[in-house]
Tab-separated table of C-alpha atoms (C1' of nucleotides) in Angstrom:
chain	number	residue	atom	x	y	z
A	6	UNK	CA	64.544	117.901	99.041
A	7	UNK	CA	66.308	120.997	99.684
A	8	UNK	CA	68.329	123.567	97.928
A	9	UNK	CA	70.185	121.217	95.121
A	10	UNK	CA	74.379	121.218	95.198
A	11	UNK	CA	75.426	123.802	92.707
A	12	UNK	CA	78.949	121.754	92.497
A	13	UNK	CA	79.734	118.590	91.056
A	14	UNK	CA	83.481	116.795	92.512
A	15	UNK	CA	84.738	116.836	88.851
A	16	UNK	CA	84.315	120.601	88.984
A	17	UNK	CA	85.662	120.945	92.327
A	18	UNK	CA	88.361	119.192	91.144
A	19	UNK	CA	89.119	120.682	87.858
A	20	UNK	CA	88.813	124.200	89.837
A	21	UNK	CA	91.669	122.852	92.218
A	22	UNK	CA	93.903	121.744	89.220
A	23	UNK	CA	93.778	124.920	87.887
A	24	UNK	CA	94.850	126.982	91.088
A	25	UNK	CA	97.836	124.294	90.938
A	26	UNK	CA	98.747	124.851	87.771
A	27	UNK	CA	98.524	128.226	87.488
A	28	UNK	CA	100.056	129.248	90.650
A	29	UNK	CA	101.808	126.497	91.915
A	30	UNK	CA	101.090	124.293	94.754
A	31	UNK	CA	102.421	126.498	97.800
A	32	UNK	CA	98.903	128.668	96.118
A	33	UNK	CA	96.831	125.709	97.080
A	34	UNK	CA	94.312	127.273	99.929
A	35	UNK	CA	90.709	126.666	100.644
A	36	UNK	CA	90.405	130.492	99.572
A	37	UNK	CA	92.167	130.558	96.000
A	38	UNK	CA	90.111	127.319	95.052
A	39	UNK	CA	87.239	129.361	96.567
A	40	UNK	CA	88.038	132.277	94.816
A	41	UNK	CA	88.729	130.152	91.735
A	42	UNK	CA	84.566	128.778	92.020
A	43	UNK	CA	83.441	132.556	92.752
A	44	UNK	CA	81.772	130.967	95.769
A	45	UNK	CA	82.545	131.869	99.695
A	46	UNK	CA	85.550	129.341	101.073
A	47	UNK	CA	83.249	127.982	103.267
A	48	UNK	CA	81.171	127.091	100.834
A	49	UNK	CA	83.711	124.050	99.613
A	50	UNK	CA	82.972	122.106	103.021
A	51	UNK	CA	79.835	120.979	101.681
A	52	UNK	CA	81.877	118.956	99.536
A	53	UNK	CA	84.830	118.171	101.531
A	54	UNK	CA	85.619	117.536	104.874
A	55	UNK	CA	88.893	119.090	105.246
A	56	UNK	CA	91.715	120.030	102.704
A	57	UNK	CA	93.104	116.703	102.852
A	58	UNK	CA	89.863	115.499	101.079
A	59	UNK	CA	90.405	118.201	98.138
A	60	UNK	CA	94.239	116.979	97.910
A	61	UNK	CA	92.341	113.692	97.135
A	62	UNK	CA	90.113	114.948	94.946
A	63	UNK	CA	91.801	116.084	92.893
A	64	UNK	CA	94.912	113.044	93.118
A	65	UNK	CA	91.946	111.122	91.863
A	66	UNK	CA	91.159	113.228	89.183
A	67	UNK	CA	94.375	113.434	87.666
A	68	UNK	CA	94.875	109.541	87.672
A	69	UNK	CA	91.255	108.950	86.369
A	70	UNK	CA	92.704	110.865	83.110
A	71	UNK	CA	94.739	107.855	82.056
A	72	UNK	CA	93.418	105.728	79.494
A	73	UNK	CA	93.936	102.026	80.363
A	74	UNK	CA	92.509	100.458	77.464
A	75	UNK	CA	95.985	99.672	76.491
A	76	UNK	CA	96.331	97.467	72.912
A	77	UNK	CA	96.897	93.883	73.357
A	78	UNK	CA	100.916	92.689	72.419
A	79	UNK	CA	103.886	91.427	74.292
A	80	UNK	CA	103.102	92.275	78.061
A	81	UNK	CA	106.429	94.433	78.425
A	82	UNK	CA	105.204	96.640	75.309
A	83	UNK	CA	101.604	96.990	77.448
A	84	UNK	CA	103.174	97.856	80.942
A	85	UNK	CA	105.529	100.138	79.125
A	86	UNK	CA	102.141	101.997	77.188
A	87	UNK	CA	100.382	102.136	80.865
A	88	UNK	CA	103.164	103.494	82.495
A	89	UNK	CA	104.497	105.760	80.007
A	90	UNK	CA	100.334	107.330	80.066
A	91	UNK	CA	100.310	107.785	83.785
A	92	UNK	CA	103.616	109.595	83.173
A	93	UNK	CA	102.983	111.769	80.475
A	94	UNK	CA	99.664	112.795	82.614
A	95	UNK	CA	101.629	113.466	85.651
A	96	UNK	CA	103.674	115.275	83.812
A	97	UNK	CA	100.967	117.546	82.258
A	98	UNK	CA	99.961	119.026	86.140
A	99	UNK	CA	103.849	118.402	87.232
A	100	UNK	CA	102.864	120.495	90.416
A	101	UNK	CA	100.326	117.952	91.608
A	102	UNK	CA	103.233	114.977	92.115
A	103	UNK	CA	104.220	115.849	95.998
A	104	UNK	CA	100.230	115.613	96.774
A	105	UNK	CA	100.403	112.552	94.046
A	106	UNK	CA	102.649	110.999	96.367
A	107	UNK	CA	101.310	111.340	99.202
A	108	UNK	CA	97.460	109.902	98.289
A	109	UNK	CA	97.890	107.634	95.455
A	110	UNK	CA	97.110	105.172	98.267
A	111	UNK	CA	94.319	106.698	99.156
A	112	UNK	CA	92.266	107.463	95.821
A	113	UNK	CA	89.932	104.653	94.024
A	114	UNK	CA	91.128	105.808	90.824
A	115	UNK	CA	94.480	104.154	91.756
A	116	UNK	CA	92.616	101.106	92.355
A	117	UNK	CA	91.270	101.051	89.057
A	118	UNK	CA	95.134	101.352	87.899
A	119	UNK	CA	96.200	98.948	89.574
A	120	UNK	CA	93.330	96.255	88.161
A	121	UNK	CA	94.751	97.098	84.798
A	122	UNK	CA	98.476	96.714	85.686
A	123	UNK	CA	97.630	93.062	87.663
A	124	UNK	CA	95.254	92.269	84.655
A	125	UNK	CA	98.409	92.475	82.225
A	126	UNK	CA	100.536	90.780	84.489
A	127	UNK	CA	97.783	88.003	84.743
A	128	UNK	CA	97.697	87.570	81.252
A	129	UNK	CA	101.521	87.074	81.102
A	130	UNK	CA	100.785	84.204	82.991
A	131	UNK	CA	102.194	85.821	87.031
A	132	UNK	CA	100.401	84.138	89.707
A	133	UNK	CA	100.508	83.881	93.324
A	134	UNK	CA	103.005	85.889	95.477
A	135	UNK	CA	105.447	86.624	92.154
A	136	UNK	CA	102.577	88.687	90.818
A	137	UNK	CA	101.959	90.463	94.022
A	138	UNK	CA	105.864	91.368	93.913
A	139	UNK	CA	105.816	92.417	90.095
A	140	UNK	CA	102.984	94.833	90.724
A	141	UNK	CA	104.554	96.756	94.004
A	142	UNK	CA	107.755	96.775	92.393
A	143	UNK	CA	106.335	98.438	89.002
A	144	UNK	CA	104.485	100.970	90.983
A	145	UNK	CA	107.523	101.693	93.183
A	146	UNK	CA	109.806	102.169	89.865
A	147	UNK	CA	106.721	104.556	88.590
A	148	UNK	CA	106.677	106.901	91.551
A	149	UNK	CA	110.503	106.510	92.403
A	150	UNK	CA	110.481	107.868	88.931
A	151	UNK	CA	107.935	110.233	88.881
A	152	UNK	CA	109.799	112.047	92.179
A	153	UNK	CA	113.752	111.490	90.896
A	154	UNK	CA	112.171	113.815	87.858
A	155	UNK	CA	110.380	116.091	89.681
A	156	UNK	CA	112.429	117.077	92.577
A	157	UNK	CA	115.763	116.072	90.437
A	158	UNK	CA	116.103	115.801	86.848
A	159	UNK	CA	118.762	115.037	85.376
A	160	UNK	CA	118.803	117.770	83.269
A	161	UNK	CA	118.145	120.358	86.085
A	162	UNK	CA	120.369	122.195	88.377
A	163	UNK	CA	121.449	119.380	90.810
A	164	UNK	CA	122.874	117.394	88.296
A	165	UNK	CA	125.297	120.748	87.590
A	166	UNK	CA	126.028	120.713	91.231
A	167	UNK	CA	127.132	117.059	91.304
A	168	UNK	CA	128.986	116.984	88.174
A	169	UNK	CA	131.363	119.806	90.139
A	170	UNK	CA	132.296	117.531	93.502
A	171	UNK	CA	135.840	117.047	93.502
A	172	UNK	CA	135.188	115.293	96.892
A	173	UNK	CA	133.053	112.671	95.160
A	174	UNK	CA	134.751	111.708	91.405
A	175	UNK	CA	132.147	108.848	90.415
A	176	UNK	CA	129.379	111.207	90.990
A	177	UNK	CA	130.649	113.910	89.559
A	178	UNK	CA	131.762	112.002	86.300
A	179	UNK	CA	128.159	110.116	86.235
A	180	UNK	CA	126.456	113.546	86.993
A	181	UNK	CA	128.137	115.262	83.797
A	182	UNK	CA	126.833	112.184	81.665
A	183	UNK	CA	123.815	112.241	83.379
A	184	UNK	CA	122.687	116.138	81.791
A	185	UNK	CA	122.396	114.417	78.266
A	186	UNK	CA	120.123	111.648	79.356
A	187	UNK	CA	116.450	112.985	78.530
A	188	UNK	CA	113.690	112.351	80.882
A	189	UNK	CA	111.940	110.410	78.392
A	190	UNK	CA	115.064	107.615	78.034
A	191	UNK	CA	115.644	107.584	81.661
A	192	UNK	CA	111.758	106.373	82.284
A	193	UNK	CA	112.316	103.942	79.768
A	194	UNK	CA	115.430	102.727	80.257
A	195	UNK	CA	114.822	102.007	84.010
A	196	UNK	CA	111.414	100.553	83.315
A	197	UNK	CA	113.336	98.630	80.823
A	198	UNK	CA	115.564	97.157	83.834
A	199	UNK	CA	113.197	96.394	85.941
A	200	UNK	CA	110.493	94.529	83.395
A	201	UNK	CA	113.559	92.662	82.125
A	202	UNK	CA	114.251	91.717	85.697
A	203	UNK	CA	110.308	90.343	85.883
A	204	UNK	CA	110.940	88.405	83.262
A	205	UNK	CA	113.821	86.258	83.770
A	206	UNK	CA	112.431	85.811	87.506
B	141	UNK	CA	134.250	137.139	119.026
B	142	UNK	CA	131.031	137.896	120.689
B	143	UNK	CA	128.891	135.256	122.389
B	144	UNK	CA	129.356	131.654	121.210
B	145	UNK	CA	126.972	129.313	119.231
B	146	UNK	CA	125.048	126.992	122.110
B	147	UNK	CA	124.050	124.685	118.989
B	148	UNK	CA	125.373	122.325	116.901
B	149	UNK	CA	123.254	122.003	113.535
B	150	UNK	CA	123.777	117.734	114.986
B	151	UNK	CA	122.312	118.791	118.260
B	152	UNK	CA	119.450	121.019	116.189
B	153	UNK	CA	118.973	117.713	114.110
B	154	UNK	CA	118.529	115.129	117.073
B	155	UNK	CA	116.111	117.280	118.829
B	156	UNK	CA	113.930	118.009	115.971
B	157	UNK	CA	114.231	114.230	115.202
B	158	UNK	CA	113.200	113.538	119.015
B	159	UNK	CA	109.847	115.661	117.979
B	160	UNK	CA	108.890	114.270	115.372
B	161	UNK	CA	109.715	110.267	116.792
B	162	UNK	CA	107.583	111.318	119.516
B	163	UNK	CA	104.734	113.238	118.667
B	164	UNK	CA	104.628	112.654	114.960
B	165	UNK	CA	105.134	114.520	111.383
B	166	UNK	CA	102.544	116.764	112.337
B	167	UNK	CA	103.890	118.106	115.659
B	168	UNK	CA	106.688	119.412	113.616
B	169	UNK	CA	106.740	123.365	114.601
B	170	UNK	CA	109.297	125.659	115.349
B	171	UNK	CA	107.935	126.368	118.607
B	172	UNK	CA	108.054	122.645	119.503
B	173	UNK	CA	111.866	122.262	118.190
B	174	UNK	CA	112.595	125.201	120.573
B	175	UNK	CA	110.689	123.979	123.731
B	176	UNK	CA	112.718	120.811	123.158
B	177	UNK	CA	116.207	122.523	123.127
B	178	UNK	CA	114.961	125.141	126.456
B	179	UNK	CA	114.997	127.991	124.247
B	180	UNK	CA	113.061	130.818	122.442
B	181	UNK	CA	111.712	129.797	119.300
B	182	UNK	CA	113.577	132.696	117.107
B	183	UNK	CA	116.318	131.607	118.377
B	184	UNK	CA	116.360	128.493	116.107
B	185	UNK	CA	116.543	131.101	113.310
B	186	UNK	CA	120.170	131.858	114.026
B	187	UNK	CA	121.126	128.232	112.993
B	188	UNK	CA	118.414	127.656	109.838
B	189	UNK	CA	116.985	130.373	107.853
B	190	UNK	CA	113.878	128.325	107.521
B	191	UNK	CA	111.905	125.688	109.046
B	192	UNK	CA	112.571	124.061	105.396
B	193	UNK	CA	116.247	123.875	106.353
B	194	UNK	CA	115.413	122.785	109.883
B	195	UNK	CA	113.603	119.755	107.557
B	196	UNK	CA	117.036	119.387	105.475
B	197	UNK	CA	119.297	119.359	108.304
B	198	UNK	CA	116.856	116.169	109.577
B	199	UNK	CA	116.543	114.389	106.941
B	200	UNK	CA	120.681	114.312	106.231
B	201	UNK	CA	120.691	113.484	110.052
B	202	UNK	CA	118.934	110.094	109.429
B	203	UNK	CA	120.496	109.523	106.293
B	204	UNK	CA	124.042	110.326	107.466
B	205	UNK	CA	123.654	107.703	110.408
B	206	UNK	CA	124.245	104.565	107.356
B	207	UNK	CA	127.383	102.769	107.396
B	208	UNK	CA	128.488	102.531	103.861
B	209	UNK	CA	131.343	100.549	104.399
B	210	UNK	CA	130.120	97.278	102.398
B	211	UNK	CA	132.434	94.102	102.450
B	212	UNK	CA	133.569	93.373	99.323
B	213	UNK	CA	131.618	90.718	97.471
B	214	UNK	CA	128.982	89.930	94.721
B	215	UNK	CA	128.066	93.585	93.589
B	216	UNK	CA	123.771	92.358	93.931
B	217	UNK	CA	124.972	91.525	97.482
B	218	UNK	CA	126.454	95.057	98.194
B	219	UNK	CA	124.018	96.820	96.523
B	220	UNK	CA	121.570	94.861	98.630
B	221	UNK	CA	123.282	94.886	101.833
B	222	UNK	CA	123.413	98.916	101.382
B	223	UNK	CA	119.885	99.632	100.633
B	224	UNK	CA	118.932	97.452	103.604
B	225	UNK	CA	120.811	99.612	105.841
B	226	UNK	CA	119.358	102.635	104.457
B	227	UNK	CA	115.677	101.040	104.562
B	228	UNK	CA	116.522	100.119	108.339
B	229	UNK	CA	117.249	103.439	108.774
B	230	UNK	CA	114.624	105.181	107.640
B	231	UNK	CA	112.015	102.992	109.002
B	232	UNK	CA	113.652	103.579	112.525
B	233	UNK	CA	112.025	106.833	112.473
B	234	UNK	CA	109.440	106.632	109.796
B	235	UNK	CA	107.786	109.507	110.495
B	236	UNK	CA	110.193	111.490	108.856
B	237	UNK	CA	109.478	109.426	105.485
B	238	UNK	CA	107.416	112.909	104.131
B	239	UNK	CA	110.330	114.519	104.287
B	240	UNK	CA	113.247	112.509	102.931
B	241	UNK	CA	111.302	112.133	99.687
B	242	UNK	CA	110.951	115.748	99.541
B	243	UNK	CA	114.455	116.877	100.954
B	244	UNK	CA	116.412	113.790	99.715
B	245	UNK	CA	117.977	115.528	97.005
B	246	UNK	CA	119.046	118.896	98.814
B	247	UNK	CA	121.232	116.816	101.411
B	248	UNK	CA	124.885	116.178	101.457
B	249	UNK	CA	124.383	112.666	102.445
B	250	UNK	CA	122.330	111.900	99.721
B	251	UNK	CA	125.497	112.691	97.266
B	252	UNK	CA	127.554	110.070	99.709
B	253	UNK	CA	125.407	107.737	99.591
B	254	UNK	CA	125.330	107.879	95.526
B	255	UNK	CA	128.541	107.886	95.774
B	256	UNK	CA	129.464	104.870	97.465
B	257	UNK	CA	126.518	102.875	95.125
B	258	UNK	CA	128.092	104.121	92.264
B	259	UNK	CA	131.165	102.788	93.429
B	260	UNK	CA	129.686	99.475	93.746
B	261	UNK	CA	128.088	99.618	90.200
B	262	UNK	CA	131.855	100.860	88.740
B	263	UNK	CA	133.196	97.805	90.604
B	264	UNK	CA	130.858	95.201	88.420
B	265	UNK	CA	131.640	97.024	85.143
B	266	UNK	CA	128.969	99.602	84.745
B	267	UNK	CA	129.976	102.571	83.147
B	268	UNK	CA	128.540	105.434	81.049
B	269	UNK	CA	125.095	106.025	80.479
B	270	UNK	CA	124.256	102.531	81.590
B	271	UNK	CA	125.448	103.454	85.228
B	272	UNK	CA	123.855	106.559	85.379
B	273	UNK	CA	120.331	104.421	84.455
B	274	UNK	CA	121.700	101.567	86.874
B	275	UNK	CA	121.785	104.136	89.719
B	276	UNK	CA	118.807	106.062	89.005
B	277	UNK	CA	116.562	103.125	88.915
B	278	UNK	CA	117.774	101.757	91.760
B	279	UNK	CA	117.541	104.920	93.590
B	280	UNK	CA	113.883	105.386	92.397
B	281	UNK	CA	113.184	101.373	93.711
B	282	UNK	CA	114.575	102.432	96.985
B	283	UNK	CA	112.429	105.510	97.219
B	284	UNK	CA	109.401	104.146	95.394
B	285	UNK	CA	109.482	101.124	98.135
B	286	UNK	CA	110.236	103.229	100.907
B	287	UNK	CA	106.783	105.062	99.957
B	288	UNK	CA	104.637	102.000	99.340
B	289	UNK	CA	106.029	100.876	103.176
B	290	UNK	CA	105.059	104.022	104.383
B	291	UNK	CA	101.645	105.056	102.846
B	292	UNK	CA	100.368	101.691	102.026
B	293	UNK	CA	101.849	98.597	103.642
B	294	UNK	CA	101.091	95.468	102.394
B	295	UNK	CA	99.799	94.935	105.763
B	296	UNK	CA	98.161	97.935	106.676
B	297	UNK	CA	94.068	98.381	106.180
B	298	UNK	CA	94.405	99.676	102.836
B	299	UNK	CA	95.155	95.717	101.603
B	300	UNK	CA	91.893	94.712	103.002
B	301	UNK	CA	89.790	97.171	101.422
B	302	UNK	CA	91.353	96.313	98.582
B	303	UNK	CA	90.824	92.385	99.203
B	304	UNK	CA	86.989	93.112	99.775
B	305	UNK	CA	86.846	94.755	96.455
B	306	UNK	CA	84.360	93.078	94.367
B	307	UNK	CA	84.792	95.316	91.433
B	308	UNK	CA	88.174	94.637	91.048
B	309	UNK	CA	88.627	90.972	91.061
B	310	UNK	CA	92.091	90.277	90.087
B	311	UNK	CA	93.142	93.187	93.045
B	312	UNK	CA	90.865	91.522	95.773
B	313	UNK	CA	92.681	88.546	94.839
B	314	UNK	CA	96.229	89.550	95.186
B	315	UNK	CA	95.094	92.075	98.081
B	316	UNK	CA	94.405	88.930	99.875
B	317	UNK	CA	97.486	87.237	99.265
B	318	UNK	CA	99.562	90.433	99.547
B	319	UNK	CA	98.383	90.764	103.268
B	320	UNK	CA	100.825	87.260	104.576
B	321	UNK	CA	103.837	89.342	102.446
B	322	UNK	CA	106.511	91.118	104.856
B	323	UNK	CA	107.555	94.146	104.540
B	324	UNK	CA	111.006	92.757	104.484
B	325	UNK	CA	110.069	90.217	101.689
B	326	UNK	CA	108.811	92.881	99.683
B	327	UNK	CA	111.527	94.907	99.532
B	328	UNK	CA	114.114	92.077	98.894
B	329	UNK	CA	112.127	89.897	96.165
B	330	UNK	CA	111.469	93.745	94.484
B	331	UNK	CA	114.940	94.606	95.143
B	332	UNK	CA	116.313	91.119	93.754
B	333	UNK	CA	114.046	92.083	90.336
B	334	UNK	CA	115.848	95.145	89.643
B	335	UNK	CA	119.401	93.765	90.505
B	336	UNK	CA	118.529	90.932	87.746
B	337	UNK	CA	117.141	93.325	85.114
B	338	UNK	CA	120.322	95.493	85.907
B	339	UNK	CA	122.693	91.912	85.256
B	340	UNK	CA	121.088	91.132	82.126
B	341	UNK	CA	121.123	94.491	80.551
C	48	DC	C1'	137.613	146.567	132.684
C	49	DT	C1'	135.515	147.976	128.450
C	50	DC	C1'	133.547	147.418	124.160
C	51	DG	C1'	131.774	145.526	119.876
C	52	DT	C1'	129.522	141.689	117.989
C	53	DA	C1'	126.570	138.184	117.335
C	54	DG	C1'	123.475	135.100	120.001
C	55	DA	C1'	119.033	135.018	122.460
C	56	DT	C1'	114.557	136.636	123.045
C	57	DG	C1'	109.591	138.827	123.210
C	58	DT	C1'	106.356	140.848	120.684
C	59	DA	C1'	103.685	141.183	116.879
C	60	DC	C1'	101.708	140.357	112.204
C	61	DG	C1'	99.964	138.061	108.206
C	62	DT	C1'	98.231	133.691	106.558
C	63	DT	C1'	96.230	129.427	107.064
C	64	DG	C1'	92.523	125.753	108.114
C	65	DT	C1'	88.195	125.426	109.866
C	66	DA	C1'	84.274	125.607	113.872
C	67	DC	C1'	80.042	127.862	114.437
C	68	DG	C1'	75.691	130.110	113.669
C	69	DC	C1'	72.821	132.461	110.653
C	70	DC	C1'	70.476	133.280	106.415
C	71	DT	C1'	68.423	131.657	102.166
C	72	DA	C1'	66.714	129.130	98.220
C	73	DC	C1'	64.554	125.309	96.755
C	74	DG	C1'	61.670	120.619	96.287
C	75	DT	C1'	57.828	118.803	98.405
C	76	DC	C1'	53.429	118.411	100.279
C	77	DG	C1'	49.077	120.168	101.643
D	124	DC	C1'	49.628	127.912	94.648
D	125	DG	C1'	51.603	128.755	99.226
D	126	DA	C1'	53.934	127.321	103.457
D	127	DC	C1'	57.584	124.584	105.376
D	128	DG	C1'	61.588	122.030	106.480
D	129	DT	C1'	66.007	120.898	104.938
D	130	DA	C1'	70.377	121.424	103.326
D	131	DG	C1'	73.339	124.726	100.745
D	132	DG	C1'	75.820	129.020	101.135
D	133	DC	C1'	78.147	132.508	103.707
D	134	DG	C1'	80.466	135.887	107.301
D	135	DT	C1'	82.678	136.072	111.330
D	136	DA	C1'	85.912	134.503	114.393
D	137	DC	C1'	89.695	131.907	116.390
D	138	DA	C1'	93.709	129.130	117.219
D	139	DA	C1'	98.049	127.756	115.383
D	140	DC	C1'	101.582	128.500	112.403
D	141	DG	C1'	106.000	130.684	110.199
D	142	DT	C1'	108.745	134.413	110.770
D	143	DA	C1'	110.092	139.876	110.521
D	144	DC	C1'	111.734	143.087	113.613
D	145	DA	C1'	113.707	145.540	117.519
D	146	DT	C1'	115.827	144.890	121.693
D	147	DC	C1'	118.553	142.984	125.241
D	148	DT	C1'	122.535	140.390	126.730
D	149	DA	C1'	126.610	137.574	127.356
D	150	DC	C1'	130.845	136.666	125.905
D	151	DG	C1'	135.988	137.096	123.757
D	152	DA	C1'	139.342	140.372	122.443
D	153	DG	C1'	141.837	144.550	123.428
DNA sequence: CTCGTAGATGTACGTTGTACGCCTACGTCG
DNA sequence: CGACGTAGGCGTACAACGTACATCTACGAG
């Protein structure tokens, strides 16, 4: 009846994402994302309820941007295409992946991810408490993932620290073969592993 | 030569641990850490130069208290035996779970820990860049699992929303069977998928 | 006993999330 | 077309936090 909302969630969102991108998550305050709308920061609790809500938001947003309408093939080939989209969209908003961790749980486009992983697995004929294992495992790979190459790729600084512990020979001789492994092969590679391990089970 | 250190960075560790067991993640404040130890809160700056190190200094705390002496045997059983003691770890003070995914790669221990898995891995014959994807998946399981436990247990009330789902039928469905799966279960049957994957690669 | 050094502390400041109360613009109904 | 009630928008204010800074103090070495 009254004044109408001047803000829809998807611009919220989107408004949030671009703080985060632009000046990193530590930047994240209800005032830059006010700042961001040109609207008062009290304004934004009309449309949250606190700043855990606008983590969510925008969690949710991020994941929604993954097209699931993967092609139909060999099961391993379609997990692989979902994955490697969630990944690659991560990726795009790489500062977002500490509050992706913390509510993937807690966002219904995850839910909607998850229906396409479990429809996949369904198809390959997993049942019962074997498909209820595949699908945890295949989200703990992706986010295991997702964090080892965010807080520690290979190709970043900790890796040069390793590869230089004379205490610790193994890790330091892994470590120095671990700075020519790409991101990319890594994800693959492990997801490789652990489909492979589906299969045979 | 002046006045000696009443701290050890162990002693710092325990009592910030004790906070955090007790009151939870979000109790975590300097002040709190110093009311714990009897002293000033500034004073904890003479022994961390942040509260992120104070975070650091816990998180290698929980992960140094592992035993990584493994019996020898069946490399899928020390592998498995290790990453049971670390899960029994961390879940002994879960609260702290926010912080080893986000500190787990600044810590000493961490590098131990790699290190003794990668001795395991060397033992069975993995070498090269197929032991430095062997350890990085396995570390990313570990992690991803400890995070599903944590956020979104298999028993917890996110599984039934999920099972009252009618949009998503395939997810109601294995909600609903997920809820009778341990956590212990989980984690061994996800575990026991990557260790095969890893065998036949 | 004295002295220099580094540990311990108290105060204070900037930043954050957000509770509260007021003002205002709009859709609806007379 | 005008008045009204409702919900949106906003400004102020506060408590809690991390921590910079200056000061005081207790100890080991000489």
């Amino acid at each position: 009846m009254p004044r109408p909302r001047s803000l829809t969630p998807d611009r919220l969102a989107t408004a949030t994402l671009t703080v985060i991108d632009r000046d990193g998550l530590d930047a994240l305050t209800m005032r830059a994302v006010a700042k961001e709308l040109g609207m008062a920061t009290m304004s934004l609790y009309r449309y949250v309820t606190d700043k855990d809500e606008l983590e969510m938001l925008v969690v949710d947003h991020v994941l929604s941007g993954v097209n699931l309408a993967v092609p139909p093939g060999d099961w391993r080939e379609r997990i692989t295409e979902l994955l490697s989209r969630v990944r690659k969209q991560v990726l795009a908003h790489s500062a977002v992946v500490p509050l992706l961790l913390r509510h993937r749980h807690s966002v219904p486009s995850s839910m909607v991810l998850i229906e396409a992983t479990l429809a996949i697995l369904t198809d390959a004929g997993f049942a019962g408490e074997r498909r209820v294992i595949a699908q945890r495992t295949i989200v703990a790979f992706l986010f295991g993932m997702l964090q080892n190459e965010h807080y520690g790729p290979l190709s970043g600084p900790g890796t040069a620290v390793m590869a230089a512990q004379e205490r610790f020979p193994l890790l330091a001789e892994t470590a120095a073969l671990a700075r020519d492994v790409a991101g990319d092969a890594e994800f693959h590679k492990g997801l490789a592993v652990v489909l492979r391990g589906l299969a045979d089970g």
